[in-house]
Coordinates of C-alpha atoms in Angstrom, one line a residue:
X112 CA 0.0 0.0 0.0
X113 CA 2.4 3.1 -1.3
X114 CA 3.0 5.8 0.8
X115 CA 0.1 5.0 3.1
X116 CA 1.1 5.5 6.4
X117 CA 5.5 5.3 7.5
X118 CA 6.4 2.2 8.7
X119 CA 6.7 1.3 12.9
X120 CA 10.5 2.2 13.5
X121 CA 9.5 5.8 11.6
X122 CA 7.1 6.3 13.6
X123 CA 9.4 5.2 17.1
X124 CA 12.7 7.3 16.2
X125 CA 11.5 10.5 14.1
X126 CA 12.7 9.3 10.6
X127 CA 11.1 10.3 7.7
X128 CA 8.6 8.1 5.1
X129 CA 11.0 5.6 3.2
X130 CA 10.3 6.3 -0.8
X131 CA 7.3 4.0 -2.1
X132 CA 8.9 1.0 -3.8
X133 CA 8.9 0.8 -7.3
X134 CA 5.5 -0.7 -8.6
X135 CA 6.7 -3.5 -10.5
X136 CA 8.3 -4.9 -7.1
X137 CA 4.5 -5.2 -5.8
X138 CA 2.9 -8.2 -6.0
X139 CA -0.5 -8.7 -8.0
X140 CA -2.1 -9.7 -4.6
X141 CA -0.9 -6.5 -2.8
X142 CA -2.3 -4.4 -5.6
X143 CA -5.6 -6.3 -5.3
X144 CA -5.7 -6.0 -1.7
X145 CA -5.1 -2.0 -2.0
X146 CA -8.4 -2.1 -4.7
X147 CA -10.5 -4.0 -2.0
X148 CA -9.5 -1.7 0.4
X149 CA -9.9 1.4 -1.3
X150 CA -13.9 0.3 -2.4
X151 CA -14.6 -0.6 1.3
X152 CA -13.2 2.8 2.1
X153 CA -15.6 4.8 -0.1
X154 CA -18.9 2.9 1.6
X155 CA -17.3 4.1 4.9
X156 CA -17.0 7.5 3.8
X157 CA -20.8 7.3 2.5
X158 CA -21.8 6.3 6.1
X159 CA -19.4 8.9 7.9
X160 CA -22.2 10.0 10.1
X161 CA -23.7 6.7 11.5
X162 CA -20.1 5.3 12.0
X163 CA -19.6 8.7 14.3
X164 CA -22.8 8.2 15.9
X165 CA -21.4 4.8 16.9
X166 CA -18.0 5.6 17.8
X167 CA -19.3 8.1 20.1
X168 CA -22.0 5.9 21.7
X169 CA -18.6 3.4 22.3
X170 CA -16.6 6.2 24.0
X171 CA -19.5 7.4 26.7
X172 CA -19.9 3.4 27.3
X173 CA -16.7 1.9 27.3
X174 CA -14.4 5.2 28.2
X175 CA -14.4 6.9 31.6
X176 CA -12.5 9.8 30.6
X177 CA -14.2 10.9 27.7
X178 CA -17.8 10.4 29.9
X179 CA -17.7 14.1 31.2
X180 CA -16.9 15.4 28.0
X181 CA -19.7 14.2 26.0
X182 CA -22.4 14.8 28.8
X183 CA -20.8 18.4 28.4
X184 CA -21.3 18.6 24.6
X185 CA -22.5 15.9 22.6
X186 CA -22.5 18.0 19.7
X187 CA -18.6 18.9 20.2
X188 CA -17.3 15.4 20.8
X189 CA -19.3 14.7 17.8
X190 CA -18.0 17.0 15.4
X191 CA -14.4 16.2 16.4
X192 CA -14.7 12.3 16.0
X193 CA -16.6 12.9 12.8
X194 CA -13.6 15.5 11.6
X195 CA -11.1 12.9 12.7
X196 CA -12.8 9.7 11.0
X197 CA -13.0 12.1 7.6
X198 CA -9.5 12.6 7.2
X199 CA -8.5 9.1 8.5
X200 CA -10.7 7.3 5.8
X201 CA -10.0 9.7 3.5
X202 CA -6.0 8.8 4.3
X203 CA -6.8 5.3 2.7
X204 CA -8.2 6.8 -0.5
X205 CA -5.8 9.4 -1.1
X206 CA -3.1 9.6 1.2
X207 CA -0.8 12.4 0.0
X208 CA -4.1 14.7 -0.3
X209 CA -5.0 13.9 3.2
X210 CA -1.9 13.2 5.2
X211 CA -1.0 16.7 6.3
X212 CA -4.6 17.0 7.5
X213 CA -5.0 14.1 9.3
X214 CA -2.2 15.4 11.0
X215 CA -3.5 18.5 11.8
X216 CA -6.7 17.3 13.1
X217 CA -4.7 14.6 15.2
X218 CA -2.2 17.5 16.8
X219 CA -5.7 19.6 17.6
X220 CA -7.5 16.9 19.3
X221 CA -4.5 16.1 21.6
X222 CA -4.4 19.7 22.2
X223 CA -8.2 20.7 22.9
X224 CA -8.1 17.1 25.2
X225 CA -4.8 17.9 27.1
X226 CA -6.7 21.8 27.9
X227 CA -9.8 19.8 29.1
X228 CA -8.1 17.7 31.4
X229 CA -8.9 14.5 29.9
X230 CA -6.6 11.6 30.7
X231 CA -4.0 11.1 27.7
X232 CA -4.8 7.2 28.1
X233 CA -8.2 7.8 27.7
X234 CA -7.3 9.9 24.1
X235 CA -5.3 7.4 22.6
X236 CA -7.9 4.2 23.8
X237 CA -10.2 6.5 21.4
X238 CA -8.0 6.7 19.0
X239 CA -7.5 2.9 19.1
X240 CA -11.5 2.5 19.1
X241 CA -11.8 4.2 16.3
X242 CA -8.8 2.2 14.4
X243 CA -10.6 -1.3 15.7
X244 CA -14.2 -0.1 14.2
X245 CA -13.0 1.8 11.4
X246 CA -10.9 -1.9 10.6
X247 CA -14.1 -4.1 11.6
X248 CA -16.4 -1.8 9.2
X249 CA -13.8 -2.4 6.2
X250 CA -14.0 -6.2 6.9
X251 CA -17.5 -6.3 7.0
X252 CA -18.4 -4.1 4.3
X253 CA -15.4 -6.7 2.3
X254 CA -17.3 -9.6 3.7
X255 CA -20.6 -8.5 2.5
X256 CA -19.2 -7.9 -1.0
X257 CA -17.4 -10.7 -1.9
X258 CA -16.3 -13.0 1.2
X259 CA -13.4 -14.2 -0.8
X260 CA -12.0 -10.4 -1.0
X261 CA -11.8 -10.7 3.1
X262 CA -8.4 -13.0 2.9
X263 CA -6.8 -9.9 0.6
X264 CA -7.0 -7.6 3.5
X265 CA -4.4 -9.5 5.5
X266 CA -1.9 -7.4 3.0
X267 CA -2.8 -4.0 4.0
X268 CA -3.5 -4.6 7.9
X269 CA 0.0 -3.7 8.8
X270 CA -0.1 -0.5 7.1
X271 CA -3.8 0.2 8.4
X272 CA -2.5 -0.2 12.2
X273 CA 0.6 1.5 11.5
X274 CA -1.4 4.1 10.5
X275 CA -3.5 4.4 13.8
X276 CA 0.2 3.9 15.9
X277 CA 1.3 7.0 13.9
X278 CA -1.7 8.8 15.2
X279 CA -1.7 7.7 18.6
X280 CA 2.4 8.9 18.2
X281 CA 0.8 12.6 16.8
X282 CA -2.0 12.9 19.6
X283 CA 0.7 12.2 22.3
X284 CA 3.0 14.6 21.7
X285 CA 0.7 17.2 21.0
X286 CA -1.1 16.4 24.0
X287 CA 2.4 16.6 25.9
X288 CA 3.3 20.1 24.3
X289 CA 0.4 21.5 25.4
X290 CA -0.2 20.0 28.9
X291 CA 3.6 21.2 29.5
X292 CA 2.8 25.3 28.0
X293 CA -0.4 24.6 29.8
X294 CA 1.3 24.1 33.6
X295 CA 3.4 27.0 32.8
X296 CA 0.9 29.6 32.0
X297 CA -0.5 27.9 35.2
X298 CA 2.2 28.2 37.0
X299 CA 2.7 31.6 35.8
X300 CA -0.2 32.9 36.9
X301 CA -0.1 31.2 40.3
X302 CA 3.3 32.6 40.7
X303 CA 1.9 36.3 40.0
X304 CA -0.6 35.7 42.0
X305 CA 1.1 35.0 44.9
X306 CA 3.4 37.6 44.3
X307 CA 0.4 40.4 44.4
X308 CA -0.7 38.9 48.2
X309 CA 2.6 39.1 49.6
X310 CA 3.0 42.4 48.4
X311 CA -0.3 43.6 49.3
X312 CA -0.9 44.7 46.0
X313 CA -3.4 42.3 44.9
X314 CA -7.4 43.9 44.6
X315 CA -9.6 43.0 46.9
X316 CA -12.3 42.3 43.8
X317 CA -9.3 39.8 42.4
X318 CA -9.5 37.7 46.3
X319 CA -11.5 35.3 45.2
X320 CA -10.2 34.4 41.9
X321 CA -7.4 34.2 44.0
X322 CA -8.2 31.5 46.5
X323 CA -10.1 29.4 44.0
X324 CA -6.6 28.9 42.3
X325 CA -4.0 28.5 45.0
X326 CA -6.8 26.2 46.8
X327 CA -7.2 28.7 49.3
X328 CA -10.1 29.9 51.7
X329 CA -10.6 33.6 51.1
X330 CA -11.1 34.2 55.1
X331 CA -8.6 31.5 56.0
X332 CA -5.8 32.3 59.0
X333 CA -2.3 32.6 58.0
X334 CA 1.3 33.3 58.8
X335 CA 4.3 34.0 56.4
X336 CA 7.4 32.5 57.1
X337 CA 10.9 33.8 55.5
X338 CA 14.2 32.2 55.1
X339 CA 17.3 32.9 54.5
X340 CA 20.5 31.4 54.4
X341 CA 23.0 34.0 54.0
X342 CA 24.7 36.2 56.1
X343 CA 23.2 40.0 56.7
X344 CA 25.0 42.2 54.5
X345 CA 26.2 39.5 52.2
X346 CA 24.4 39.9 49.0
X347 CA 24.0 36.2 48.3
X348 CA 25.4 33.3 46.0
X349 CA 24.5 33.1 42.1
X350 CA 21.6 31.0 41.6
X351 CA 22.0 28.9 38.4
X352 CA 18.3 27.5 38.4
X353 CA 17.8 29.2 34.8
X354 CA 21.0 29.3 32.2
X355 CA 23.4 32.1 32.7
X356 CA 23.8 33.4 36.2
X357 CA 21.1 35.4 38.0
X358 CA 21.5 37.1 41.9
X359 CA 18.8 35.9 44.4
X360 CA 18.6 34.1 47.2
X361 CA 19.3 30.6 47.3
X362 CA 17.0 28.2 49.3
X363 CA 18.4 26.2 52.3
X364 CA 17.5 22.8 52.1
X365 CA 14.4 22.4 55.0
X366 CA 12.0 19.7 55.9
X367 CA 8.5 22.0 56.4
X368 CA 5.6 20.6 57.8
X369 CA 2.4 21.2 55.6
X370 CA 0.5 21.0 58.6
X371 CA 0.6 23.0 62.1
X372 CA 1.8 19.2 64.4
X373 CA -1.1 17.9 66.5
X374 CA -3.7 19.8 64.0
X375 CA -6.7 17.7 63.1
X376 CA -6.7 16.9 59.6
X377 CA -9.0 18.7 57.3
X378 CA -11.1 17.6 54.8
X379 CA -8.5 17.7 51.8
X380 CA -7.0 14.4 50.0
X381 CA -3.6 13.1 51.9
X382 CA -0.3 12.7 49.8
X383 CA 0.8 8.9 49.0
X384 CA 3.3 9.5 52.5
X385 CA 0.5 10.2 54.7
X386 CA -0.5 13.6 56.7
X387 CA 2.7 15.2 57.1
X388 CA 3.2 16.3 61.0
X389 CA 1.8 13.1 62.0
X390 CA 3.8 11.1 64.2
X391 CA 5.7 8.6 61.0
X392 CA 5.2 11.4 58.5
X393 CA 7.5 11.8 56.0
X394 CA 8.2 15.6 56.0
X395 CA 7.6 17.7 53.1
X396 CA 11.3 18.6 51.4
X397 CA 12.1 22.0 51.2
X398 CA 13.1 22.2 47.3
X399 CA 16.3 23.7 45.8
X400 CA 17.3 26.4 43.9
X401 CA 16.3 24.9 40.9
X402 CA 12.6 24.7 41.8
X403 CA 10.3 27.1 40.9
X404 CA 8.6 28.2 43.7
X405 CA 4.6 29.1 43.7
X406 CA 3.7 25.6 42.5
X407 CA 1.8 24.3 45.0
X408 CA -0.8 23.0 45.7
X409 CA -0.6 20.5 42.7
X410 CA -3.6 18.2 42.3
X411 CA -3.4 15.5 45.0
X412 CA -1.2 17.4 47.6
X413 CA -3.4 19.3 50.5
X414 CA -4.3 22.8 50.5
X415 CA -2.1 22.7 53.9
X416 CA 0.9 23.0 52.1
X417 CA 3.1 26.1 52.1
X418 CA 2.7 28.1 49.0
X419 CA 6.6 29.9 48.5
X420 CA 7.5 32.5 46.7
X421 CA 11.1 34.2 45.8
X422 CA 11.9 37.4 46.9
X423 CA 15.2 39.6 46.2
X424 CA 16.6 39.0 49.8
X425 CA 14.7 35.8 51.2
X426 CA 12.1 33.2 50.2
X427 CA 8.7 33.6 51.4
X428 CA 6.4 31.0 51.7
X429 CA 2.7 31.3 53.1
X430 CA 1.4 28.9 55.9
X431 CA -2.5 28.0 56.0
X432 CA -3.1 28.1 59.9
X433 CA -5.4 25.4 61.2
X434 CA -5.7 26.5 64.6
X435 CA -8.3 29.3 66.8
X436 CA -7.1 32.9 67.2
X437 CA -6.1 32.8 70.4
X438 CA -4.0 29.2 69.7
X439 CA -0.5 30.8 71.2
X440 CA 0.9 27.7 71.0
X441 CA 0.5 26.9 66.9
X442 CA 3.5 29.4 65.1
X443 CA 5.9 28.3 67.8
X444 CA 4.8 24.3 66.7
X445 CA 5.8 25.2 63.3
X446 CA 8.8 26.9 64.1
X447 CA 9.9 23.7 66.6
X448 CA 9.0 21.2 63.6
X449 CA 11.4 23.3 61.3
X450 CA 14.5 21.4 60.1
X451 CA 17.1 23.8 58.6
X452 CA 21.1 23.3 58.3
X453 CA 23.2 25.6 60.0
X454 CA 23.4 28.9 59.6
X455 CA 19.8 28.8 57.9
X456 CA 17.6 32.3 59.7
X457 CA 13.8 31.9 59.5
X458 CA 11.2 34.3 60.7
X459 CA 7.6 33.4 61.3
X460 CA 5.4 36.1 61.6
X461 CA 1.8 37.0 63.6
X462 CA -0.8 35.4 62.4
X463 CA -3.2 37.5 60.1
X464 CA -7.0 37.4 58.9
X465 CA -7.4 36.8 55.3
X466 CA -6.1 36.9 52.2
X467 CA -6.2 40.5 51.9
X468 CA -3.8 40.8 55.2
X469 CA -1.2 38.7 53.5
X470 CA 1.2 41.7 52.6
X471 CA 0.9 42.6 56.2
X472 CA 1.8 38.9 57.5
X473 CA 5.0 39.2 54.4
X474 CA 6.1 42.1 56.6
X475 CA 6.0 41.2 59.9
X476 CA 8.1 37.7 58.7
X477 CA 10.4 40.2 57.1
X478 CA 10.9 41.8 60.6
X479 CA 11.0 38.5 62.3
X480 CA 13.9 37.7 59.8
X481 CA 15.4 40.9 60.9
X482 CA 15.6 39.7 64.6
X483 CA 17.1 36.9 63.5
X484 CA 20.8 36.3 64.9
X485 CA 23.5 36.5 62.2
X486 CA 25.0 33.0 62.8
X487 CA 21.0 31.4 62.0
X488 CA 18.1 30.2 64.0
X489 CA 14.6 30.6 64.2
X490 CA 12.2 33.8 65.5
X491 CA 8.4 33.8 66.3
X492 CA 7.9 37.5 66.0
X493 CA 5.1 37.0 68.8
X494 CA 7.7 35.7 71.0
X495 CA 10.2 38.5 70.5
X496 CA 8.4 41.7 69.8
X497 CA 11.0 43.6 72.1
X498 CA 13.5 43.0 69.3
X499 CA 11.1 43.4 66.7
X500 CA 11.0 47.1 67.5
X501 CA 14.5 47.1 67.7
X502 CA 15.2 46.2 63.9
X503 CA 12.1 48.3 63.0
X504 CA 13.9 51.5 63.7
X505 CA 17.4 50.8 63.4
X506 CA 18.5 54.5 63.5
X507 CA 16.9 54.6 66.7
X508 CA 18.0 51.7 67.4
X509 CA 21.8 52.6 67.3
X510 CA 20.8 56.0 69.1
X511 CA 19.1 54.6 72.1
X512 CA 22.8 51.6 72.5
X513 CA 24.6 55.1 71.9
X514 CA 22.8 56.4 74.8
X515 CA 22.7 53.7 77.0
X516 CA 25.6 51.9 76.8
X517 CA 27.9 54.4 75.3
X518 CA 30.1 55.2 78.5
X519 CA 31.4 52.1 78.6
X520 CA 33.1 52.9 75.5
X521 CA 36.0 54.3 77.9
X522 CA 36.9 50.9 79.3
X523 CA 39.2 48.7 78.2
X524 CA 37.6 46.5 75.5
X525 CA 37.9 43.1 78.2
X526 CA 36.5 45.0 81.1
X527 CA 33.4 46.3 78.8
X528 CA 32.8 42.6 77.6
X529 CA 32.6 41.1 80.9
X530 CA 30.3 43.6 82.3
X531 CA 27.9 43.6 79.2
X532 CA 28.0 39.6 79.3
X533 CA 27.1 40.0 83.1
X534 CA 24.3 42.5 82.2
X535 CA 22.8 40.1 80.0
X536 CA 23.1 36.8 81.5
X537 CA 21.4 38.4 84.7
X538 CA 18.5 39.9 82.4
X539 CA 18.2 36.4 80.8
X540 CA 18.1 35.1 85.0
X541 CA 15.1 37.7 85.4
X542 CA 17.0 39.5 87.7
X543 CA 18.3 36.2 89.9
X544 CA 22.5 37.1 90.8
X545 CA 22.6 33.5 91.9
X546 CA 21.5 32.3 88.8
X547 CA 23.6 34.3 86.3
X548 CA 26.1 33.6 88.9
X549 CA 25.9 29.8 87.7
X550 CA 25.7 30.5 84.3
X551 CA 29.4 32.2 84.5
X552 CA 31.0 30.2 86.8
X553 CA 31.5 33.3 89.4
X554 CA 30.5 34.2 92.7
X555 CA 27.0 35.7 93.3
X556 CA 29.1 38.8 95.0
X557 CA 31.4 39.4 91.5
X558 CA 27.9 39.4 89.6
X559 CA 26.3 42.4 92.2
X560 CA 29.6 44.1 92.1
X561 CA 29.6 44.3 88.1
X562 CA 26.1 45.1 88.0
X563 CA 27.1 48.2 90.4
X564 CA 29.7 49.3 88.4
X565 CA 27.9 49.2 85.3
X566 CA 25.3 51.1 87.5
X567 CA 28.0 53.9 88.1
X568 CA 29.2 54.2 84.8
X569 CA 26.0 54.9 83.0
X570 CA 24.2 56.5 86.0
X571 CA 21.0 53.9 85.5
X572 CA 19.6 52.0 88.0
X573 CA 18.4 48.6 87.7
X574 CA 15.8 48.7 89.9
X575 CA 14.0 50.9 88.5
X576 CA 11.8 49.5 85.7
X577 CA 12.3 52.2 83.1
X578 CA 16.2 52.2 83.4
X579 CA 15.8 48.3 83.1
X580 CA 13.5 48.4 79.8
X581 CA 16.2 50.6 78.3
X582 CA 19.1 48.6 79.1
X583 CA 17.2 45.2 77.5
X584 CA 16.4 47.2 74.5
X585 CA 19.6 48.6 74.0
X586 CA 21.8 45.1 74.8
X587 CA 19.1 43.8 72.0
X588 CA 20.5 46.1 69.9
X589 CA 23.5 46.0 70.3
X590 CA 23.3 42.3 69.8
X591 CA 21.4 42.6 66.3
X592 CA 22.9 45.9 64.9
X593 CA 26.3 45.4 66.3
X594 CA 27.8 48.1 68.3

């Protein structure tokens, strides 16, 4: 059968049609078999519209996927299988006029399908129906001819099936193509998306577009934690996630719970591992630098899991709170279940109402990430607001250490060190001499004697509670602004 369809290895590897061989190598039987099959091909094309009717009374029986499709839009499924079975057949009479077309038609209905969300296997089992009743109705239409004419057919069957692999082969990778443009536009537009919240630049009329697509609830509780690995000051390692290098952060590796631990599970689908944050779990890899962030939730994960986003200095990701308003006890869970290398700093901020009140949560993690100490470690802003207002201001930050703490700037550098490790490990005793007394390996006696120095240097008392607030607040900034 010249030229009809290119043989299996083409179709495999990519190579191109082998040239027709010459007609006086063909056989007689071949050429009658090509006559049968071109005479049972015309009756088909006469009864086009009964053989779709058929076809697609077949799929919405004996196909799942295509089920949803059809209840949809009879009409459309219809007119595609009709389109499709037109060019096919007419591939058998003529295939050089129809080839390219049949092509076509094949590439679009992989396309439309992969857009709709139907199941590739469920597309190419179609495409196979249709091959196994387009090949039934040639045999019987042959049978019902001349019976004899039936045994001829055996000549072209190769070529008729290779024809329908080569299909199935166009379908697929169309189908591919577009289901991987397809999760990029989607990822895309989560990625913007995501982007607006955190920077409080979204519209509140856009909210609920919004939540549909990251699996969100619109009046849902939520935190934003930020992470990141390098030092302050230090601008950051090249990324080489895209070709050529870019500056950004770089994501630590982290194991992130997609769930607050000990919160009951809500109504959405578990991954194949089980609830994450359950006791066995296995926990939820922070990716690389190579992963786009912004991807998630993916069909099949739960709507628990953190949604993260790239920003120029850290990586943000947004945390679905399970627990009441007045849980306490819930950021500080997920910042204990955190499981970061060294030298990793993460801040979790307050917990916020709302969609809309993500760019305020982005902040506050920002400021918690702030507070963080240079060498790494975790900070729930709720727990450590005194130094969130520290790294809020830091001009008045520096002032009020200046202020404080400046007259010690005229002892030697040893002396000042003891007395400001004294100071602190006595604020850290709430005030106990005996205790901080422990924690240096001194007598109780050397701490009261450096606390009274300290007391005569700067003229504060640490009795009194104003003097004390000051002195906290300034160590704190001392501690994260540096002298």
């Amino acid at each position: 059968m010249p030229q009809l369809v290119r043989p299996r290895f083409a179709v495999l590897h990519g190579t191109h049609p082998a040239a027709p061989l010459p007609q006086r190598f063909r056989s007689l039987a071949d050429r009658e078999a090509v006559e049968v099959l071109h005479r049972a091909a015309r009756v088909l094309v006469a009864s086009l519209p009964a053989l779709t009717d058929r076809l697609v009374e077949a799929l919405y029986e004996q196909e799942p996927g295509y089920r949803a499709a059809i209840d949809a839009d009879r009409s459309e499924v219809w007119q595609e299988v009709h389109h499709s079975l037109r060019h096919n057949v007419g591939s058998l009479l003529q295939p050089r006029e129809f080839r390219d077309a049949a092509h076509r038609t094949s590439r679009w209905i992989g396309e439309i399908r992969a857009g709709q969300g139907v199941p590739l296997d469920a597309v190419l089992h179609a495409f196979r129906m249709g091959g196994a009743m387009v090949w039934q109705d040639l045999v019987d239409e042959t049978a019902r001819r001349d019976p004899d004419d039936v045994r001829l057919l055996v000549h072209v069957a190769a070529d008729v099936w290779n024809f329908v692999d080569e299909h199935c082969g166009v379908v697929a990778d169309a189908y591919r193509q577009a289901e991987r443009r397809l999760t990029w536009q989607r990822e895309n537009r989560q990625r913007l998306v995501i982007a607006a919240l955190l920077d409080g630049t979204a519209r509140i009329a856009d909210l609920g577009d919004a939540a549909a697509m990251l699996g969100l609830p619109e009046q849902g509780r939520y935190a934003v934690l930020a992470v990141a690995s390098a030092r302050r000051g230090d601008p950051g390692p090249v990324r080489q996630s895209h070709p050529g290098p870019r500056q950004g952060p770089v994501r630590p590796p982290l194991n992130l719970p997609t769930a607050p631990p000990g919160a009951a599970p809500g109504p959405e689908p578990e991954p194949p591992t089980g609830p994450l944050g359950a006791p066995g779990a296995a926990p939820l890899p922070y990716a690389g630098p190579d992963a786009r962030p912004g991807t998630s939730p993916l069909p099949g994960t739960p709507a628990t899991a953190p949604l993260w986003h790239t920003g120029s200095d850290a990586e943000f990701a947004i945390l679905r709170l399970t627990g009441g308003p007045g849980d306490p006890g819930e950021l500080h869970a997920i910042a204990a279940a955190l499981d970061a290398p060294a030298g990793t700093r993460a801040g979790i901020g307050s917990a916020v109402d709302g969609l809309a009140a993500l760019g305020d949560a982005r902040r506050l993690a920002e400021t918690a990430l702030r507070a963080c100490p240079a060498s790494g470690g975790t900070v729930v802003l709720d727990e450590h607001l005194p130094d969130a207002l520290v790294v809020s201001s830091p001009a008045l930050g520096s002032a009020l250490t200046s202020r404080v703490l400046g007259p010690l700037g005229r002892l030697d550098p040893a002396d000042r060190d003891v007395i400001l490790e004294t100071l602190t490990a006595w604020l850290d005793a709430d005030g106990s001499a005996q205790r901080a007394a422990a924690r240096l390996y001194c007598h109780r006696n050397t701490v009261l004697n450096r606390l009274r120095r300290f007391e005569q240097l700067t003229g504060r008392c640490l009795t009194r509670p104003r003097d004390a607030v000051e002195v906290s607040l300034a160590l704190a900034a001392r501690r994260l602004l540096g002298p």
